[in-house]
PDB file of C-alpha atoms and ligand atoms in Angstrom:
ATOM      1  CA  UNK A   1      -5.748  14.489 -11.577  1.00  0.00           C
ATOM      2  CA  UNK A   2      -9.031  14.982 -10.145  1.00  0.00           C
ATOM      3  CA  UNK A   3      -9.691  17.576  -7.173  1.00  0.00           C
ATOM      4  CA  UNK A   4      -9.546  14.350  -5.220  1.00  0.00           C
ATOM      5  CA  UNK A   5      -6.311  13.937  -6.051  1.00  0.00           C
ATOM      6  CA  UNK A   6      -5.006  16.753  -5.391  1.00  0.00           C
ATOM      7  CA  UNK A   7      -7.082  17.061  -1.341  1.00  0.00           C
ATOM      8  CA  UNK A   8      -4.655  13.279  -0.620  1.00  0.00           C
ATOM      9  CA  UNK A   9      -1.950  14.630  -1.834  1.00  0.00           C
ATOM     10  CA  UNK A  10      -2.160  18.207  -0.071  1.00  0.00           C
ATOM     11  CA  UNK A  11      -2.775  16.624   2.553  1.00  0.00           C
ATOM     12  CA  UNK A  12      -0.249  13.543   2.991  1.00  0.00           C
ATOM     13  CA  UNK A  13       2.094  16.735   2.275  1.00  0.00           C
ATOM     14  CA  UNK A  14       1.659  18.274   5.111  1.00  0.00           C
ATOM     15  CA  UNK A  15       1.988  15.336   7.443  1.00  0.00           C
ATOM     16  CA  UNK A  16       5.328  13.574   5.968  1.00  0.00           C
ATOM     17  CA  UNK A  17       6.487  15.316   9.527  1.00  0.00           C
ATOM     18  CA  UNK A  18       4.173  13.986  11.806  1.00  0.00           C
ATOM     19  CA  UNK A  19       3.592  10.574   8.923  1.00  0.00           C
ATOM     20  CA  UNK A  20       5.620   7.765  11.086  1.00  0.00           C
ATOM     21  CA  UNK A  21       4.149   8.368  14.592  1.00  0.00           C
ATOM     22  CA  UNK A  22      -0.074   8.849  13.341  1.00  0.00           C
ATOM     23  CA  UNK A  23       0.071   5.432  10.902  1.00  0.00           C
ATOM     24  CA  UNK A  24       0.539   4.451  14.060  1.00  0.00           C
ATOM     25  CA  UNK A  25      -2.504   5.761  15.958  1.00  0.00           C
ATOM     26  CA  UNK A  26      -4.565   5.165  12.785  1.00  0.00           C
ATOM     27  CA  UNK A  27      -3.667   1.753  11.866  1.00  0.00           C
ATOM     28  CA  UNK A  28      -4.216  -1.776  13.512  1.00  0.00           C
ATOM     29  CA  UNK A  29      -0.884  -3.617  14.203  1.00  0.00           C
ATOM     30  CA  UNK A  30       1.098  -1.419  11.314  1.00  0.00           C
ATOM     31  CA  UNK A  31       4.294  -3.065  12.274  1.00  0.00           C
ATOM     32  CA  UNK A  32       3.012  -6.140  12.058  1.00  0.00           C
ATOM     33  CA  UNK A  33       1.209  -6.295   8.782  1.00  0.00           C
ATOM     34  CA  UNK A  34       4.575  -4.222   7.411  1.00  0.00           C
ATOM     35  CA  UNK A  35       6.067  -7.397   8.768  1.00  0.00           C
ATOM     36  CA  UNK A  36       4.253  -9.258   6.720  1.00  0.00           C
ATOM     37  CA  UNK A  37       4.355  -7.638   3.895  1.00  0.00           C
ATOM     38  CA  UNK A  38       8.116  -8.575   4.048  1.00  0.00           C
ATOM     39  CA  UNK A  39       8.173 -11.416   4.548  1.00  0.00           C
ATOM     40  CA  UNK A  40       6.394 -12.706   1.885  1.00  0.00           C
ATOM     41  CA  UNK A  41       9.527 -12.051   0.371  1.00  0.00           C
ATOM     42  CA  UNK A  42      11.329 -15.557  -0.343  1.00  0.00           C
ATOM     43  CA  UNK A  43      14.491 -14.051  -1.907  1.00  0.00           C
ATOM     44  CA  UNK A  44      17.525 -14.570  -0.434  1.00  0.00           C
ATOM     45  CA  UNK A  45      19.291 -12.355   2.450  1.00  0.00           C
ATOM     46  CA  UNK A  46      22.194 -11.596  -0.093  1.00  0.00           C
ATOM     47  CA  UNK A  47      20.321 -11.255  -3.095  1.00  0.00           C
ATOM     48  CA  UNK A  48      20.141  -8.516  -5.012  1.00  0.00           C
ATOM     49  CA  UNK A  49      17.564  -8.054  -6.152  1.00  0.00           C
ATOM     50  CA  UNK A  50      15.088  -4.995  -7.592  1.00  0.00           C
ATOM     51  CA  UNK A  51      12.440  -3.551  -5.808  1.00  0.00           C
ATOM     52  CA  UNK A  52       9.525  -0.893  -5.742  1.00  0.00           C
ATOM     53  CA  UNK A  53       7.385   0.393  -3.419  1.00  0.00           C
ATOM     54  CA  UNK A  54       3.967   2.188  -4.685  1.00  0.00           C
ATOM     55  CA  UNK A  55       3.271   5.372  -2.559  1.00  0.00           C
ATOM     56  CA  UNK A  56       6.101   4.730   0.000  1.00  0.00           C
ATOM     57  CA  UNK A  57       5.551   7.722   2.385  1.00  0.00           C
ATOM     58  CA  UNK A  58       8.493   8.190   4.238  1.00  0.00           C
ATOM     59  CA  UNK A  59      10.510   5.345   3.517  1.00  0.00           C
ATOM     60  CA  UNK A  60       8.956   2.414   5.838  1.00  0.00           C
ATOM     61  CA  UNK A  61       8.709  -0.127   3.383  1.00  0.00           C
ATOM     62  CA  UNK A  62      11.845   0.120   1.700  1.00  0.00           C
ATOM     63  CA  UNK A  63      13.534   0.228   4.407  1.00  0.00           C
ATOM     64  CA  UNK A  64      11.643  -2.867   6.052  1.00  0.00           C
ATOM     65  CA  UNK A  65      13.088  -4.718   2.924  1.00  0.00           C
ATOM     66  CA  UNK A  66      16.989  -3.129   2.748  1.00  0.00           C
ATOM     67  CA  UNK A  67      17.165  -4.482   6.743  1.00  0.00           C
ATOM     68  CA  UNK A  68      15.861  -7.574   5.463  1.00  0.00           C
ATOM     69  CA  UNK A  69      18.139  -7.320   1.445  1.00  0.00           C
ATOM     70  CA  UNK A  70      20.719  -5.196   2.350  1.00  0.00           C
ATOM     71  CA  UNK A  71      22.311  -5.593  -1.108  1.00  0.00           C
ATOM     72  CA  UNK A  72      18.903  -5.184  -3.160  1.00  0.00           C
ATOM     73  CA  UNK A  73      18.047  -2.326  -5.713  1.00  0.00           C
ATOM     74  CA  UNK A  74      15.130   0.239  -4.052  1.00  0.00           C
ATOM     75  CA  UNK A  75      12.503   2.081  -6.331  1.00  0.00           C
ATOM     76  CA  UNK A  76      10.678   4.866  -3.897  1.00  0.00           C
ATOM     77  CA  UNK A  77       7.731   5.804  -6.046  1.00  0.00           C
ATOM     78  CA  UNK A  78       4.858   9.004  -4.592  1.00  0.00           C
ATOM     79  CA  UNK A  79       3.350  11.896  -6.110  1.00  0.00           C
ATOM     80  CA  UNK A  80       3.302  14.194  -2.891  1.00  0.00           C
ATOM     81  CA  UNK A  81       7.054  15.540  -2.503  1.00  0.00           C
ATOM     82  CA  UNK A  82       7.383  16.170   1.042  1.00  0.00           C
ATOM     83  CA  UNK A  83       6.648  12.059   1.508  1.00  0.00           C
ATOM     84  CA  UNK A  84       9.943  10.974  -0.806  1.00  0.00           C
ATOM     85  CA  UNK A  85      11.851  13.997   1.425  1.00  0.00           C
ATOM     86  CA  UNK A  86      11.270  11.744   4.199  1.00  0.00           C
ATOM     87  CA  UNK A  87      12.477   8.852   2.783  1.00  0.00           C
ATOM     88  CA  UNK A  88      15.489  11.089   1.352  1.00  0.00           C
ATOM     89  CA  UNK A  89      16.526  11.785   4.705  1.00  0.00           C
ATOM     90  CA  UNK A  90      15.183   7.961   6.684  1.00  0.00           C
ATOM     91  CA  UNK A  91      17.132   6.292   3.502  1.00  0.00           C
ATOM     92  CA  UNK A  92      20.071   7.942   3.245  1.00  0.00           C
ATOM     93  CA  UNK A  93      23.193   5.965   4.394  1.00  0.00           C
ATOM     94  CA  UNK A  94      21.704   2.543   1.926  1.00  0.00           C
ATOM     95  CA  UNK A  95      23.913   3.303  -0.929  1.00  0.00           C
ATOM     96  CA  UNK A  96      21.171   1.549  -4.334  1.00  0.00           C
ATOM     97  CA  UNK A  97      17.642   3.724  -3.623  1.00  0.00           C
ATOM     98  CA  UNK A  98      16.613   6.014  -5.984  1.00  0.00           C
ATOM     99  CA  UNK A  99      13.182   8.068  -5.595  1.00  0.00           C
ATOM    100  CA  UNK A 100      10.795   9.399  -8.035  1.00  0.00           C
ATOM    101  CA  UNK A 101       7.965  11.144  -7.848  1.00  0.00           C
ATOM    102  CA  UNK A 102       5.174  10.351 -10.215  1.00  0.00           C
ATOM    103  CA  UNK A 103       1.501   9.896  -9.974  1.00  0.00           C
ATOM    104  CA  UNK A 104      -0.295   6.391 -10.243  1.00  0.00           C
ATOM    105  CA  UNK A 105      -1.521   7.283 -13.481  1.00  0.00           C
ATOM    106  CA  UNK A 106       1.532   7.995 -15.655  1.00  0.00           C
ATOM    107  CA  UNK A 107       3.628   5.416 -13.991  1.00  0.00           C
ATOM    108  CA  UNK A 108       4.410   2.315 -16.571  1.00  0.00           C
ATOM    109  CA  UNK A 109       7.381  -0.150 -16.313  1.00  0.00           C
ATOM    110  CA  UNK A 110       9.058  -2.501 -17.723  1.00  0.00           C
ATOM    111  CA  UNK A 111       9.724  -6.236 -16.873  1.00  0.00           C
ATOM    112  CA  UNK A 112      13.014  -4.620 -14.510  1.00  0.00           C
ATOM    113  CA  UNK A 113      11.578  -5.822 -10.966  1.00  0.00           C
ATOM    114  CA  UNK A 114      11.743  -8.779  -9.173  1.00  0.00           C
ATOM    115  CA  UNK A 115       9.328  -7.155  -6.279  1.00  0.00           C
ATOM    116  CA  UNK A 116       6.385  -4.252  -6.165  1.00  0.00           C
ATOM    117  CA  UNK A 117       5.363  -3.732  -2.396  1.00  0.00           C
ATOM    118  CA  UNK A 118       2.650  -1.296  -2.183  1.00  0.00           C
ATOM    119  CA  UNK A 119       1.101  -0.105   1.950  1.00  0.00           C
ATOM    120  CA  UNK A 120      -2.032   1.881   2.811  1.00  0.00           C
ATOM    121  CA  UNK A 121      -1.384   3.710  -0.813  1.00  0.00           C
ATOM    122  CA  UNK A 122      -3.843   1.852  -4.119  1.00  0.00           C
ATOM    123  CA  UNK A 123      -7.398   2.022  -2.092  1.00  0.00           C
ATOM    124  CA  UNK A 124      -6.525   6.162  -3.514  1.00  0.00           C
ATOM    125  CA  UNK A 125      -7.387   4.405  -6.870  1.00  0.00           C
ATOM    126  CA  UNK A 126     -10.101   5.674  -7.816  1.00  0.00           C
ATOM    127  CA  UNK A 127     -12.604   2.551  -8.912  1.00  0.00           C
ATOM    128  CA  UNK A 128     -12.835  -1.060  -9.779  1.00  0.00           C
ATOM    129  CA  UNK A 129     -11.080  -0.055 -13.469  1.00  0.00           C
ATOM    130  CA  UNK A 130      -8.954   1.523 -12.575  1.00  0.00           C
ATOM    131  CA  UNK A 131      -6.719   0.050  -9.750  1.00  0.00           C
ATOM    132  CA  UNK A 132      -7.219  -3.840 -12.436  1.00  0.00           C
ATOM    133  CA  UNK A 133      -5.691  -1.840 -14.672  1.00  0.00           C
ATOM    134  CA  UNK A 134      -3.501  -0.693 -11.685  1.00  0.00           C
ATOM    135  CA  UNK A 135      -2.084  -4.359 -11.632  1.00  0.00           C
ATOM    136  CA  UNK A 136      -2.190  -4.562 -14.663  1.00  0.00           C
ATOM    137  CA  UNK A 137       0.651  -2.671 -15.689  1.00  0.00           C
ATOM    138  CA  UNK A 138       2.114  -4.396 -12.030  1.00  0.00           C
ATOM    139  CA  UNK A 139       1.710  -7.363 -13.455  1.00  0.00           C
ATOM    140  CA  UNK A 140       4.157  -6.342 -16.707  1.00  0.00           C
ATOM    141  CA  UNK A 141       6.756  -4.254 -14.497  1.00  0.00           C
ATOM    142  CA  UNK A 142       7.605  -7.308 -12.874  1.00  0.00           C
ATOM    143  CA  UNK A 143      10.351  -9.315 -14.408  1.00  0.00           C
ATOM    144  CA  UNK A 144       9.918 -14.057 -14.986  1.00  0.00           C
ATOM    145  CA  UNK A 145       9.281 -15.140 -10.591  1.00  0.00           C
ATOM    146  CA  UNK A 146       8.392 -11.334  -9.681  1.00  0.00           C
ATOM    147  CA  UNK A 147       6.277 -10.868  -6.553  1.00  0.00           C
ATOM    148  CA  UNK A 148       3.264  -8.297  -6.372  1.00  0.00           C
ATOM    149  CA  UNK A 149       2.129  -8.136  -2.591  1.00  0.00           C
ATOM    150  CA  UNK A 150       0.093  -5.230  -1.383  1.00  0.00           C
ATOM    151  CA  UNK A 151      -1.018  -3.865   2.439  1.00  0.00           C
ATOM    152  CA  UNK A 152      -3.704  -2.130   2.598  1.00  0.00           C
ATOM    153  CA  UNK A 153      -7.502  -1.060   3.599  1.00  0.00           C
ATOM    154  CA  UNK A 154      -9.682  -3.200   1.917  1.00  0.00           C
ATOM    155  CA  UNK A 155     -14.270  -4.692   1.781  1.00  0.00           C
ATOM    156  CA  UNK A 156     -15.283  -6.887   2.820  1.00  0.00           C
ATOM    157  CA  UNK A 157     -17.747  -8.966   1.224  1.00  0.00           C
ATOM    158  CA  UNK A 158     -20.778  -8.152   2.648  1.00  0.00           C
ATOM    159  CA  UNK A 159     -22.836  -4.657   4.190  1.00  0.00           C
ATOM    160  CA  UNK A 160     -22.674  -6.693   7.558  1.00  0.00           C
ATOM    161  CA  UNK A 161     -19.114  -7.908   6.995  1.00  0.00           C
ATOM    162  CA  UNK A 162     -17.734  -3.894   6.080  1.00  0.00           C
ATOM    163  CA  UNK A 163     -20.150  -2.175   8.828  1.00  0.00           C
ATOM    164  CA  UNK A 164     -18.336  -4.647  11.880  1.00  0.00           C
ATOM    165  CA  UNK A 165     -14.629  -3.989  10.301  1.00  0.00           C
ATOM    166  CA  UNK A 166     -15.344  -0.134  10.315  1.00  0.00           C
ATOM    167  CA  UNK A 167     -16.232  -0.624  14.032  1.00  0.00           C
ATOM    168  CA  UNK A 168     -13.707  -2.814  14.361  1.00  0.00           C
ATOM    169  CA  UNK A 169     -11.775   0.090  14.119  1.00  0.00           C
ATOM    170  CA  UNK A 170     -13.293   3.236  14.671  1.00  0.00           C
ATOM    171  CA  UNK A 171     -12.909   1.540  18.280  1.00  0.00           C
ATOM    172  CA  UNK A 172      -9.472   1.028  17.397  1.00  0.00           C
ATOM    173  CA  UNK A 173      -9.462   4.856  16.564  1.00  0.00           C
ATOM    174  CA  UNK A 174     -11.044   5.961  19.809  1.00  0.00           C
ATOM    175  CA  UNK A 175      -8.104   4.402  21.766  1.00  0.00           C
ATOM    176  CA  UNK A 176      -5.638   5.872  19.748  1.00  0.00           C
ATOM    177  CA  UNK A 177      -6.539   9.619  19.141  1.00  0.00           C
ATOM    178  CA  UNK A 178     -10.557  10.329  20.817  1.00  0.00           C
ATOM    179  CA  UNK A 179     -14.785   9.220  20.494  1.00  0.00           C
ATOM    180  CA  UNK A 180     -14.397  13.193  18.240  1.00  0.00           C
ATOM    181  CA  UNK A 181     -10.992  13.200  16.458  1.00  0.00           C
ATOM    182  CA  UNK A 182     -12.448  10.083  15.189  1.00  0.00           C
ATOM    183  CA  UNK A 183     -15.927  10.667  14.414  1.00  0.00           C
ATOM    184  CA  UNK A 184     -14.800  14.480  13.419  1.00  0.00           C
ATOM    185  CA  UNK A 185     -11.727  13.933  11.493  1.00  0.00           C
ATOM    186  CA  UNK A 186     -10.251  10.414  10.047  1.00  0.00           C
ATOM    187  CA  UNK A 187     -14.214   8.831   9.672  1.00  0.00           C
ATOM    188  CA  UNK A 188     -14.757  11.544   6.999  1.00  0.00           C
ATOM    189  CA  UNK A 189     -11.620  11.204   5.317  1.00  0.00           C
ATOM    190  CA  UNK A 190     -11.846   7.517   5.134  1.00  0.00           C
ATOM    191  CA  UNK A 191     -15.088   8.233   3.342  1.00  0.00           C
ATOM    192  CA  UNK A 192     -14.380  10.584   1.043  1.00  0.00           C
ATOM    193  CA  UNK A 193     -10.469  10.273   0.661  1.00  0.00           C
ATOM    194  CA  UNK A 194     -10.150   5.965   0.623  1.00  0.00           C
ATOM    195  CA  UNK A 195     -11.462   4.237  -2.201  1.00  0.00           C
ATOM    196  CA  UNK A 196     -11.376   0.144  -0.924  1.00  0.00           C
ATOM    197  CA  UNK A 197     -12.155  -2.508  -3.685  1.00  0.00           C
ATOM    198  CA  UNK A 198     -13.434  -6.474  -1.829  1.00  0.00           C
ATOM    199  CA  UNK A 199     -10.494  -8.269  -0.804  1.00  0.00           C
ATOM    200  CA  UNK A 200     -12.186 -11.027  -2.900  1.00  0.00           C
ATOM    201  CA  UNK A 201     -12.505  -9.373  -5.799  1.00  0.00           C
ATOM    202  CA  UNK A 202      -8.824  -8.147  -5.673  1.00  0.00           C
ATOM    203  CA  UNK A 203      -7.529 -11.512  -5.576  1.00  0.00           C
ATOM    204  CA  UNK A 204      -9.864 -12.608  -8.880  1.00  0.00           C
ATOM    205  CA  UNK A 205      -8.825 -10.106 -10.659  1.00  0.00           C
ATOM    206  CA  UNK A 206      -5.250 -10.669  -9.914  1.00  0.00           C
ATOM    207  CA  UNK A 207      -5.817 -14.450 -11.036  1.00  0.00           C
ATOM    208  CA  UNK A 208      -7.615 -13.238 -14.348  1.00  0.00           C
ATOM    209  CA  UNK A 209      -4.605 -10.696 -15.241  1.00  0.00           C
ATOM    210  CA  UNK A 210      -2.025 -13.967 -14.677  1.00  0.00           C
ATOM    211  CA  UNK A 211      -1.026 -13.703 -11.606  1.00  0.00           C
ATOM    212  CA  UNK A 212       0.014 -17.047  -9.833  1.00  0.00           C
ATOM    213  CA  UNK A 213      -0.139 -18.038  -6.418  1.00  0.00           C
ATOM    214  CA  UNK A 214      -2.728 -15.225  -5.474  1.00  0.00           C
ATOM    215  CA  UNK A 215      -2.771 -15.252  -0.632  1.00  0.00           C
ATOM    216  CA  UNK A 216      -3.858 -13.117   1.087  1.00  0.00           C
ATOM    217  CA  UNK A 217      -0.772 -13.054   3.487  1.00  0.00           C
ATOM    218  CA  UNK A 218      -1.886 -11.251   6.436  1.00  0.00           C
ATOM    219  CA  UNK A 219      -5.157  -9.908   7.696  1.00  0.00           C
ATOM    220  CA  UNK A 220      -6.749  -7.954  10.841  1.00  0.00           C
ATOM    221  CA  UNK A 221     -10.613  -6.704  10.184  1.00  0.00           C
ATOM    222  CA  UNK A 222      -9.993  -4.267   6.899  1.00  0.00           C
ATOM    223  CA  UNK A 223      -6.634  -4.529   6.923  1.00  0.00           C
ATOM    224  CA  UNK A 224      -4.401  -6.712   4.617  1.00  0.00           C
ATOM    225  CA  UNK A 225      -1.621  -8.180   2.022  1.00  0.00           C
ATOM    226  CA  UNK A 226      -2.498 -10.087  -0.478  1.00  0.00           C
ATOM    227  CA  UNK A 227      -0.787 -10.652  -4.071  1.00  0.00           C
ATOM    228  CA  UNK A 228       1.246 -13.478  -6.177  1.00  0.00           C
ATOM    229  CA  UNK A 229       3.507 -14.579  -8.432  1.00  0.00           C
ATOM    230  CA  UNK A 230       4.241 -14.048 -12.221  1.00  0.00           C
ATOM    231  CA  UNK A 231       5.100 -16.854 -13.145  1.00  0.00           C
ATOM    232  CA  UNK A 232       5.303 -18.938 -16.971  1.00  0.00           C
ATOM    233  CA  UNK A 233       5.124 -23.076 -16.408  1.00  0.00           C
ATOM    234  CA  UNK A 234       2.641 -24.852 -13.900  1.00  0.00           C
TER     235      UNK A 234
HETATM  236  C1  SAM B 301      -0.679   6.613   3.729  1.00  0.00           C
HETATM  237  S1  SAM B 301       0.377   6.801   2.665  1.00  0.00           S
HETATM  238  C2  SAM B 301       1.402   4.899   3.465  1.00  0.00           C
HETATM  239  C3  SAM B 301       2.751   4.955   2.854  1.00  0.00           C
HETATM  240  C4  SAM B 301       3.949   4.166   2.884  1.00  0.00           C
HETATM  241  N1  SAM B 301       3.421   2.913   1.957  1.00  0.00           N
HETATM  242  C5  SAM B 301       3.405   3.761   4.185  1.00  0.00           C
HETATM  243  O1  SAM B 301       2.848   2.462   4.736  1.00  0.00           O
HETATM  244  O2  SAM B 301       4.017   4.618   5.369  1.00  0.00           O
HETATM  245  C6  SAM B 301       0.020   6.935   0.758  1.00  0.00           C
HETATM  246  C7  SAM B 301       1.103   7.462   0.526  1.00  0.00           C
HETATM  247  O3  SAM B 301       0.489   7.413  -1.251  1.00  0.00           O
HETATM  248  C8  SAM B 301       1.006   8.407  -1.688  1.00  0.00           C
HETATM  249  N2  SAM B 301       0.037   8.817  -2.829  1.00  0.00           N
HETATM  250  C9  SAM B 301      -1.422   9.009  -2.879  1.00  0.00           C
HETATM  251  N3  SAM B 301      -1.745   9.022  -4.499  1.00  0.00           N
HETATM  252  C10 SAM B 301      -0.998   8.715  -5.149  1.00  0.00           C
HETATM  253  C11 SAM B 301      -1.140   9.117  -6.134  1.00  0.00           C
HETATM  254  N4  SAM B 301      -1.874   8.623  -6.834  1.00  0.00           N
HETATM  255  N5  SAM B 301       0.136   8.585  -7.313  1.00  0.00           N
HETATM  256  C12 SAM B 301       1.638   8.795  -6.494  1.00  0.00           C
HETATM  257  N6  SAM B 301       1.320   7.989  -4.976  1.00  0.00           N
HETATM  258  C13 SAM B 301       0.009   8.751  -4.186  1.00  0.00           C
HETATM  259  C14 SAM B 301       0.968   9.443  -0.935  1.00  0.00           C
HETATM  260  O4  SAM B 301       1.535  10.480  -0.899  1.00  0.00           O
HETATM  261  C15 SAM B 301       1.084   8.501   0.050  1.00  0.00           C
HETATM  262  O5  SAM B 301       2.779   8.768   0.414  1.00  0.00           O
END
């Protein structure tokens, strides 16, 4: 694990107790984004689907999946122990939830999931090649017909768009945590720890890997929900 990755996990471990409150202040329309992520799953309400949440944090995605699909079997994966402890507490009433503490770099799975979801986590992968090879592993982890959707912060197609996106995000942070905290804490942390990739590139990578029906389900400036299906045939 690199020192950047260790710093990221230390931050999340420390933030677990306040994370659910904090994320609403930091991410514009976070509940709407999570709703879009889960709404992309077309399964019947009673379906006994196997769903993996990569970088589950305190379990908000898993909770939304189980609310919508009460018979789902969830696997919640995260490297940060405190985040997993919060997820365990939040999801304690659901019987079919497994928790896995591992780093994305060490994660491998066979074709066992009907859906793989992730929210605000995969932008921590270091570079474009790491993301591409991770998406290949996600493809292998899906069963036939399985779906992958990622809700994440992304780069625009040009520097001008990125400047505008970050400006809009800063305006949101100014209103929620104050200008000083936005400039002194969150912008530097974004620059140091986050490695978002261009959304348009990611859509091309997914198609090149073999995903079908690749699409953007939801987008607000530099936050987007996107993904596709593993499906053979036309
Ligand atoms: C911003 S939080 C998102 C949590 C949750 N998905 C949500 O939407 O609220 C990012 C999560 O990804 C996890 N994470 C970051 N890098 C990771 C890595 N390399 N391996 C596993 N988990 C990682 C962190 O521990 C953290 O819980």
